[in-house]
Amino acid sequence: MNRLAELTKGIWKENPIFVISLGICPTLAVTSSMTNALGMGIAATFVLMGSNVFISLIRNLVPGKIRIPVYIMIIATFVTMIDKLIAAFSPALSASLGIFIPLIVVNCIILGRAEAYASKNGPMDSLLDAIGMGIGFTIALSCLAFFRELLGEGKLYGFPIPFFKADPALIMIMAPGGFMVFGLLIALKRFMEAKGATK
Amino acid sequence: MSASIISIFIVAIFIENFVLNQILGLCPFIGVSNKIDSAVGMGLAVTFVMVMAGVATWSIQAFLLIPLQLEYLQTISFILVIASLVQFVEMVIRKTAPALYQSLGVFLPLITTNCAVLGVALLNIKKNYGLVESAVNSFGGGLGFFFALIIMAGIRERLDVSEIPEAMRGAPIAFVTAGLLATAFMGFSGLV
């Protein structure tokens, strides 16, 4: 199987957020700024890499009936590690992501990839799959955060952007803005794909 | 004391609504809000699991993790408790209401990965709530989820029969609707 395709499928064709609509809770909750989006993306990517490789290694040892609890335990272990690492090295990020770091445990993307991919493929392919999905997740988060931080605060990564700075629409960084930007972005992606198909 | 309990309850339902304000538990919110019947079943199941999980995780934190200084096992132990609770609820529903079991389908086991359940457990600890406050907060959070789900299901049954542009059908229009609903819920913010 083409290794490059394993890596890149998560970025556009099977993008976890926009196509499969998995893991939308953290997506909407942390994308009020680019910095949070990037932090969340990196944290989730690391958890995904760890859990995918580990699950792939033990996939033939775990009896089918108890595989989900086993997977969740493995994921929870990696999440706890990341949680403590972020708290130690970047307390500010840890404070602003809050309970959404431990909530990576219940991010459907991670369990979804474990079940759909890592439990059936070798560790190397699973690692590439994890990296690809992680990048796709990070890009999707940044996409949302771009619009929300720009329109809601007139900033990007905390730096003020002229013109947008003057009169920001606060609602964009609150919950309703997240829902609406997300809905419109999925519609946009579908629209672009429909256009591409008819050409 | 009792006044603060009532205010925790009201805040949990309306002001800090789990779905529309805190953005937790979206997968079932979007996934099961197609029909009012399944929305009611799902809402009740989630409310029940949230209360049980809120009480169980609070007890674990207070009587097990803190005395043994094992707070770093919080995430792992909470998710275990929630997973077993969900399994239990699933068995009860399958025995008592097979029709409901059919219509909830895959979303029933997925309550385990519903971030509202783990979210309420973590928030109770974070806000330093006692046992009663935790239970009330979890119950209010569950009811808030229930209301949001039913309102959404009502709107989506109407959306099904209206003409929506091709690209907006399904999930996109549901999210935009949720956005408008969340805006409406922001109106509650001055309540308490």
Coordinates of C-alpha atoms in Angstrom, one line a residue:
Chain A
M1 CA 0.0 0.0 0.0
N2 CA 1.2 3.5 -0.8
R3 CA 2.6 4.9 2.4
L4 CA 2.3 8.5 1.2
A5 CA -1.5 8.0 0.7
E6 CA -1.8 6.7 4.3
L7 CA -0.3 10.0 5.5
T8 CA -2.2 12.4 3.3
K9 CA -5.7 10.9 3.3
G10 CA -6.4 12.5 6.7
I11 CA -5.6 15.9 5.5
W12 CA -8.3 16.4 2.9
K13 CA -10.1 13.4 1.6
E14 CA -10.9 11.8 4.9
N15 CA -10.4 14.9 7.1
P16 CA -11.6 13.8 10.5
I17 CA -13.6 17.0 11.2
F18 CA -15.1 18.1 8.0
V19 CA -15.8 14.8 6.3
I20 CA -16.4 12.2 9.1
S21 CA -17.6 14.9 11.6
L22 CA -15.8 13.2 14.6
G23 CA -14.5 15.0 17.6
I24 CA -16.5 18.2 17.1
C25 CA -16.9 19.1 20.8
P26 CA -13.3 20.1 21.3
T27 CA -13.3 21.5 17.8
L28 CA -15.9 24.1 18.6
A29 CA -14.9 24.7 22.2
V30 CA -11.2 25.5 21.8
T31 CA -11.2 27.3 18.5
S32 CA -11.8 30.8 19.9
S33 CA -8.1 31.5 19.3
M34 CA -5.4 30.3 17.0
T35 CA -3.0 29.6 19.9
N36 CA -5.6 27.3 21.6
A37 CA -6.4 25.5 18.3
L38 CA -2.7 24.8 17.7
G39 CA -2.1 23.6 21.3
M40 CA -5.2 21.3 21.1
G41 CA -4.2 20.0 17.7
I42 CA -0.6 19.1 18.8
A43 CA -1.9 17.5 22.1
A44 CA -4.4 15.4 20.2
T45 CA -1.9 14.4 17.6
F46 CA 0.5 13.1 20.2
V47 CA -2.2 11.1 21.9
L48 CA -3.3 9.7 18.6
M49 CA 0.2 8.7 17.6
G50 CA 0.8 7.0 21.0
S51 CA -2.5 5.2 21.1
N52 CA -2.5 4.1 17.4
V53 CA 1.0 2.6 17.6
F54 CA 0.4 0.9 20.9
I55 CA -3.0 -0.5 19.9
S56 CA -1.6 -1.7 16.6
L57 CA 1.2 -3.5 18.5
I58 CA -1.2 -5.4 20.8
R59 CA -4.0 -5.8 18.3
N60 CA -3.5 -9.6 18.1
L61 CA -3.3 -10.1 21.9
V62 CA -6.6 -8.4 22.9
P63 CA -9.8 -10.5 22.8
G64 CA -12.4 -8.9 20.6
K65 CA -15.1 -8.6 23.3
I66 CA -13.1 -6.4 25.7
R67 CA -11.2 -4.4 23.1
I68 CA -13.0 -1.1 23.6
P69 CA -12.4 -0.9 27.3
V70 CA -8.7 -1.8 26.7
Y71 CA -8.4 0.9 24.0
I72 CA -10.0 3.5 26.3
M73 CA -7.5 2.6 29.1
I74 CA -4.6 3.0 26.7
I75 CA -5.9 6.3 25.4
A76 CA -6.6 7.6 28.9
T77 CA -3.0 6.8 29.9
F78 CA -1.6 8.8 27.0
V79 CA -4.0 11.7 27.7
T80 CA -2.9 11.8 31.4
M81 CA 0.7 12.0 30.2
I82 CA 0.0 14.9 27.8
D83 CA -2.1 16.6 30.5
K84 CA 0.7 16.6 33.0
L85 CA 3.3 17.6 30.3
I86 CA 1.3 20.6 29.2
A87 CA 0.6 21.6 32.8
A88 CA 4.4 21.4 33.5
F89 CA 5.7 23.2 30.4
S90 CA 2.9 25.6 29.4
P91 CA 0.7 26.5 32.4
A92 CA -1.0 29.2 30.4
L93 CA -2.1 26.9 27.7
S94 CA -3.2 24.3 30.3
A95 CA -5.3 27.0 31.9
S96 CA -7.0 28.2 28.7
L97 CA -7.7 24.6 27.4
G98 CA -9.0 23.6 30.9
I99 CA -11.1 20.5 31.0
F100 CA -10.7 20.0 27.3
I101 CA -7.3 18.3 27.7
P102 CA -8.7 15.4 29.9
L103 CA -11.6 15.4 27.5
I104 CA -9.3 14.2 24.7
V105 CA -10.1 10.8 26.2
V106 CA -13.6 10.9 24.8
N107 CA -12.6 12.5 21.5
C108 CA -14.2 10.2 19.0
I109 CA -11.4 10.7 16.5
I110 CA -8.9 8.8 18.7
L111 CA -11.2 5.9 19.6
G112 CA -12.5 5.9 16.0
R113 CA -9.0 5.5 14.5
A114 CA -8.1 2.9 17.0
E115 CA -11.1 0.8 16.1
A116 CA -11.2 1.5 12.3
Y117 CA -7.5 1.5 11.6
A118 CA -5.0 0.6 14.2
S119 CA -6.8 -2.6 15.2
K120 CA -6.4 -3.9 11.6
N121 CA -3.0 -2.5 10.4
G122 CA 0.7 -2.7 11.3
P123 CA 2.4 -0.1 13.7
M124 CA 4.1 1.8 10.9
D125 CA 1.0 2.3 8.8
S126 CA -0.9 3.2 12.0
L127 CA 1.7 5.8 12.9
L128 CA 1.4 7.4 9.5
D129 CA -2.4 7.3 9.8
A130 CA -2.2 9.0 13.2
I131 CA 0.2 11.7 11.9
G132 CA -2.1 12.4 8.9
M133 CA -5.3 12.5 10.9
G134 CA -3.5 14.7 13.5
I135 CA -2.4 17.2 10.9
G136 CA -5.9 17.1 9.4
F137 CA -7.4 17.8 12.8
T138 CA -5.0 20.6 13.5
I139 CA -5.6 22.2 10.1
A140 CA -9.4 22.0 10.6
L141 CA -9.1 23.6 14.1
S142 CA -6.8 26.3 12.7
C143 CA -9.3 27.0 9.9
L144 CA -12.1 27.5 12.3
A145 CA -10.0 29.5 14.7
F146 CA -8.8 31.7 11.9
F147 CA -12.3 33.0 11.2
R148 CA -13.4 33.1 14.8
E149 CA -10.3 35.0 16.2
L150 CA -10.1 37.3 13.3
L151 CA -13.8 38.3 13.3
G152 CA -14.4 38.0 17.0
E153 CA -11.3 39.7 18.4
G154 CA -9.6 41.2 15.4
K155 CA -6.4 39.3 16.2
L156 CA -4.5 36.2 14.9
Y157 CA -2.3 34.3 17.4
G158 CA -2.9 37.3 19.7
F159 CA -1.5 39.9 17.3
P160 CA -3.9 42.6 16.4
I161 CA -4.8 42.8 12.7
P162 CA -5.5 46.3 11.4
F163 CA -9.0 46.9 10.0
F164 CA -10.6 44.0 11.8
K165 CA -9.4 45.4 15.1
A166 CA -11.7 48.3 15.1
D167 CA -15.1 46.7 15.8
P168 CA -14.9 43.0 16.5
A169 CA -18.0 40.8 16.6
L170 CA -17.7 39.3 20.0
I171 CA -20.3 36.6 19.3
M172 CA -17.9 34.8 17.0
I173 CA -15.6 33.7 19.8
M174 CA -18.6 32.6 21.9
A175 CA -20.5 29.3 21.4
P176 CA -23.0 30.5 18.7
G177 CA -20.1 31.8 16.5
G178 CA -18.5 28.4 16.7
F179 CA -21.6 26.5 15.6
M180 CA -22.3 28.8 12.7
V181 CA -18.7 29.1 11.4
F182 CA -18.4 25.3 11.5
G183 CA -21.7 24.7 9.7
L184 CA -20.8 27.2 7.0
L185 CA -17.3 25.7 6.6
I186 CA -18.7 22.1 6.0
A187 CA -21.1 23.5 3.5
L188 CA -18.3 25.3 1.7
K189 CA -16.2 22.1 1.5
R190 CA -19.2 20.2 0.1
F191 CA -19.9 23.0 -2.3
M192 CA -16.3 23.0 -3.6
E193 CA -16.3 19.2 -4.0
A194 CA -19.6 19.3 -5.9
K195 CA -18.1 21.9 -8.2
G196 CA -15.0 19.8 -8.7
A197 CA -17.1 16.7 -9.5
T198 CA -19.2 18.3 -12.2
K199 CA -16.1 19.8 -14.1
Chain B
M1 CA -27.4 26.9 51.3
S2 CA -30.7 25.9 49.6
A3 CA -30.7 29.1 47.6
S4 CA -27.3 28.3 46.2
I5 CA -28.4 24.8 45.3
I6 CA -31.3 26.2 43.3
S7 CA -29.1 28.7 41.6
I8 CA -26.6 25.9 40.6
F9 CA -29.6 24.0 39.2
I10 CA -30.9 26.9 37.1
V11 CA -27.4 27.9 36.0
A12 CA -26.7 24.3 34.8
I13 CA -29.9 24.1 32.8
F14 CA -30.1 27.4 31.1
I15 CA -27.1 29.6 31.5
E16 CA -24.2 27.2 31.3
N17 CA -26.2 24.8 29.1
F18 CA -23.9 21.9 28.4
V19 CA -24.6 21.8 24.7
L20 CA -25.3 25.3 23.7
N21 CA -23.0 27.2 26.1
Q22 CA -20.2 24.9 27.1
I23 CA -20.2 22.9 23.8
L24 CA -20.1 19.5 25.3
G25 CA -21.8 16.4 24.0
L26 CA -22.2 17.4 20.4
C27 CA -22.0 14.0 18.8
P28 CA -25.3 12.7 20.1
F29 CA -26.8 16.2 19.9
I30 CA -26.3 16.3 16.1
G31 CA -26.6 12.5 15.7
V32 CA -29.8 11.7 17.5
S33 CA -31.7 14.9 17.0
N34 CA -33.5 13.7 13.8
K35 CA -36.6 12.5 15.5
I36 CA -38.3 13.6 18.7
D37 CA -38.9 10.0 19.9
S38 CA -35.3 9.0 19.9
A39 CA -34.3 12.5 21.2
V40 CA -36.5 11.9 24.3
G41 CA -35.0 8.5 25.0
M42 CA -31.4 9.7 24.5
G43 CA -32.0 12.7 26.7
L44 CA -33.4 10.6 29.5
A45 CA -30.6 8.1 29.2
V46 CA -27.9 10.8 29.2
T47 CA -29.5 12.6 32.2
F48 CA -29.6 9.4 34.2
V49 CA -26.0 8.5 33.3
M50 CA -24.8 12.1 34.1
V51 CA -26.4 12.0 37.6
M52 CA -25.0 8.6 38.4
A53 CA -21.6 9.5 37.0
G54 CA -21.5 12.8 38.9
V55 CA -22.2 11.1 42.2
A56 CA -20.0 8.1 41.6
T57 CA -17.0 10.1 40.3
W58 CA -17.3 12.6 43.2
S59 CA -17.2 9.8 45.7
I60 CA -14.2 8.2 44.0
Q61 CA -12.4 11.5 44.0
A62 CA -13.2 12.3 47.7
F63 CA -12.9 8.8 49.3
L64 CA -10.3 7.1 47.1
L65 CA -8.1 9.4 45.0
I66 CA -7.5 12.2 47.5
P67 CA -6.7 10.1 50.6
L68 CA -4.4 7.9 48.5
Q69 CA -2.9 10.9 46.7
L70 CA -3.7 9.4 43.4
E71 CA -5.2 12.4 41.8
Y72 CA -3.3 11.8 38.6
L73 CA -5.4 8.7 38.0
Q74 CA -8.5 10.9 37.8
T75 CA -9.0 10.7 34.0
I76 CA -8.5 7.0 33.9
S77 CA -10.7 6.1 36.9
F78 CA -13.5 8.4 35.8
I79 CA -13.7 7.0 32.3
L80 CA -13.8 3.4 33.8
V81 CA -16.7 4.3 36.1
I82 CA -18.6 6.0 33.3
A83 CA -18.0 3.0 30.9
S84 CA -19.4 0.6 33.4
L85 CA -22.4 2.8 34.2
V86 CA -23.3 3.0 30.5
Q87 CA -23.0 -0.7 30.1
F88 CA -25.5 -1.0 33.0
V89 CA -28.0 1.5 31.5
E90 CA -27.7 -0.3 28.2
M91 CA -28.6 -3.6 29.8
V92 CA -31.6 -2.1 31.6
I93 CA -33.0 -0.4 28.5
R94 CA -32.5 -3.5 26.4
K95 CA -34.6 -5.5 28.9
T96 CA -37.3 -2.9 29.6
A97 CA -37.7 -1.1 26.3
P98 CA -36.5 -3.0 23.3
A99 CA -38.1 -0.6 20.8
L100 CA -36.2 2.4 22.4
Y101 CA -33.0 0.2 22.3
Q102 CA -33.4 -0.3 18.6
S103 CA -34.0 3.4 17.8
L104 CA -31.1 4.6 19.9
G105 CA -28.8 2.2 18.1
V106 CA -25.1 2.9 18.1
F107 CA -25.5 6.0 20.2
L108 CA -26.2 4.2 23.4
P109 CA -22.8 2.7 23.9
L110 CA -21.4 6.0 22.6
I111 CA -22.7 7.8 25.8
T112 CA -19.4 6.6 27.2
T113 CA -17.6 8.9 24.8
N114 CA -20.2 11.7 25.4
C115 CA -18.0 14.5 26.6
A116 CA -21.0 15.9 28.6
V117 CA -20.7 13.0 31.0
L118 CA -17.0 13.1 31.6
G119 CA -17.2 16.9 31.4
V120 CA -19.7 17.2 34.2
A121 CA -17.6 14.9 36.4
L122 CA -14.5 17.0 35.8
L123 CA -16.3 20.3 36.3
N124 CA -17.8 19.2 39.6
I125 CA -14.3 18.5 40.9
K126 CA -12.9 21.7 39.4
K127 CA -15.6 23.9 41.0
N128 CA -15.0 22.2 44.4
Y129 CA -18.6 21.1 44.7
G130 CA -19.8 18.9 47.6
L131 CA -21.8 15.7 47.0
V132 CA -25.2 17.4 46.9
E133 CA -24.0 20.2 44.7
S134 CA -22.4 17.8 42.3
A135 CA -25.6 15.7 42.1
V136 CA -27.7 18.9 41.5
N137 CA -25.2 20.2 38.9
S138 CA -25.2 16.9 37.1
F139 CA -29.0 16.6 37.1
G140 CA -29.3 20.2 35.8
G141 CA -26.7 19.6 33.2
G142 CA -28.5 16.5 32.0
L143 CA -31.9 18.3 31.9
G144 CA -30.2 21.1 29.9
F145 CA -28.9 18.5 27.5
F146 CA -32.4 17.0 27.3
F147 CA -34.1 20.3 26.6
A148 CA -31.6 21.3 24.0
L149 CA -31.9 18.0 22.3
I150 CA -35.7 18.1 22.1
I151 CA -35.8 21.7 20.9
M152 CA -33.3 20.8 18.2
A153 CA -35.2 17.6 17.2
G154 CA -38.4 19.7 16.8
I155 CA -36.7 22.2 14.6
R156 CA -35.0 19.5 12.5
E157 CA -38.3 17.7 11.9
R158 CA -39.5 20.9 10.3
L159 CA -36.2 21.4 8.4
D160 CA -36.6 17.9 6.8
V161 CA -39.6 19.2 4.8
S162 CA -38.2 22.5 3.8
E163 CA -36.1 23.4 0.8
I164 CA -32.5 23.7 1.7
P165 CA -29.6 24.3 -0.7
E166 CA -27.8 21.1 -1.7
A167 CA -24.5 21.8 0.1
M168 CA -26.3 22.9 3.3
R169 CA -28.4 19.8 3.8
G170 CA -27.8 17.6 6.9
A171 CA -25.0 18.5 9.3
P172 CA -24.3 22.1 8.0
I173 CA -27.8 23.4 8.5
A174 CA -28.0 21.6 11.8
F175 CA -24.9 23.5 13.0
V176 CA -26.2 26.8 11.8
T177 CA -29.5 26.1 13.6
A178 CA -27.6 25.2 16.7
G179 CA -25.8 28.5 16.5
L180 CA -29.0 30.5 16.4
L181 CA -30.4 28.4 19.3
A182 CA -27.2 29.1 21.3
T183 CA -27.7 32.8 20.6
A184 CA -31.2 32.6 22.0
F185 CA -29.9 30.8 25.1
M186 CA -27.4 33.6 25.6
G187 CA -30.4 35.6 26.5
F188 CA -30.7 33.6 29.8
S189 CA -27.3 34.9 31.0
G190 CA -28.8 37.6 33.2
L191 CA -31.1 35.2 34.9
V192 CA -29.2 34.5 38.1

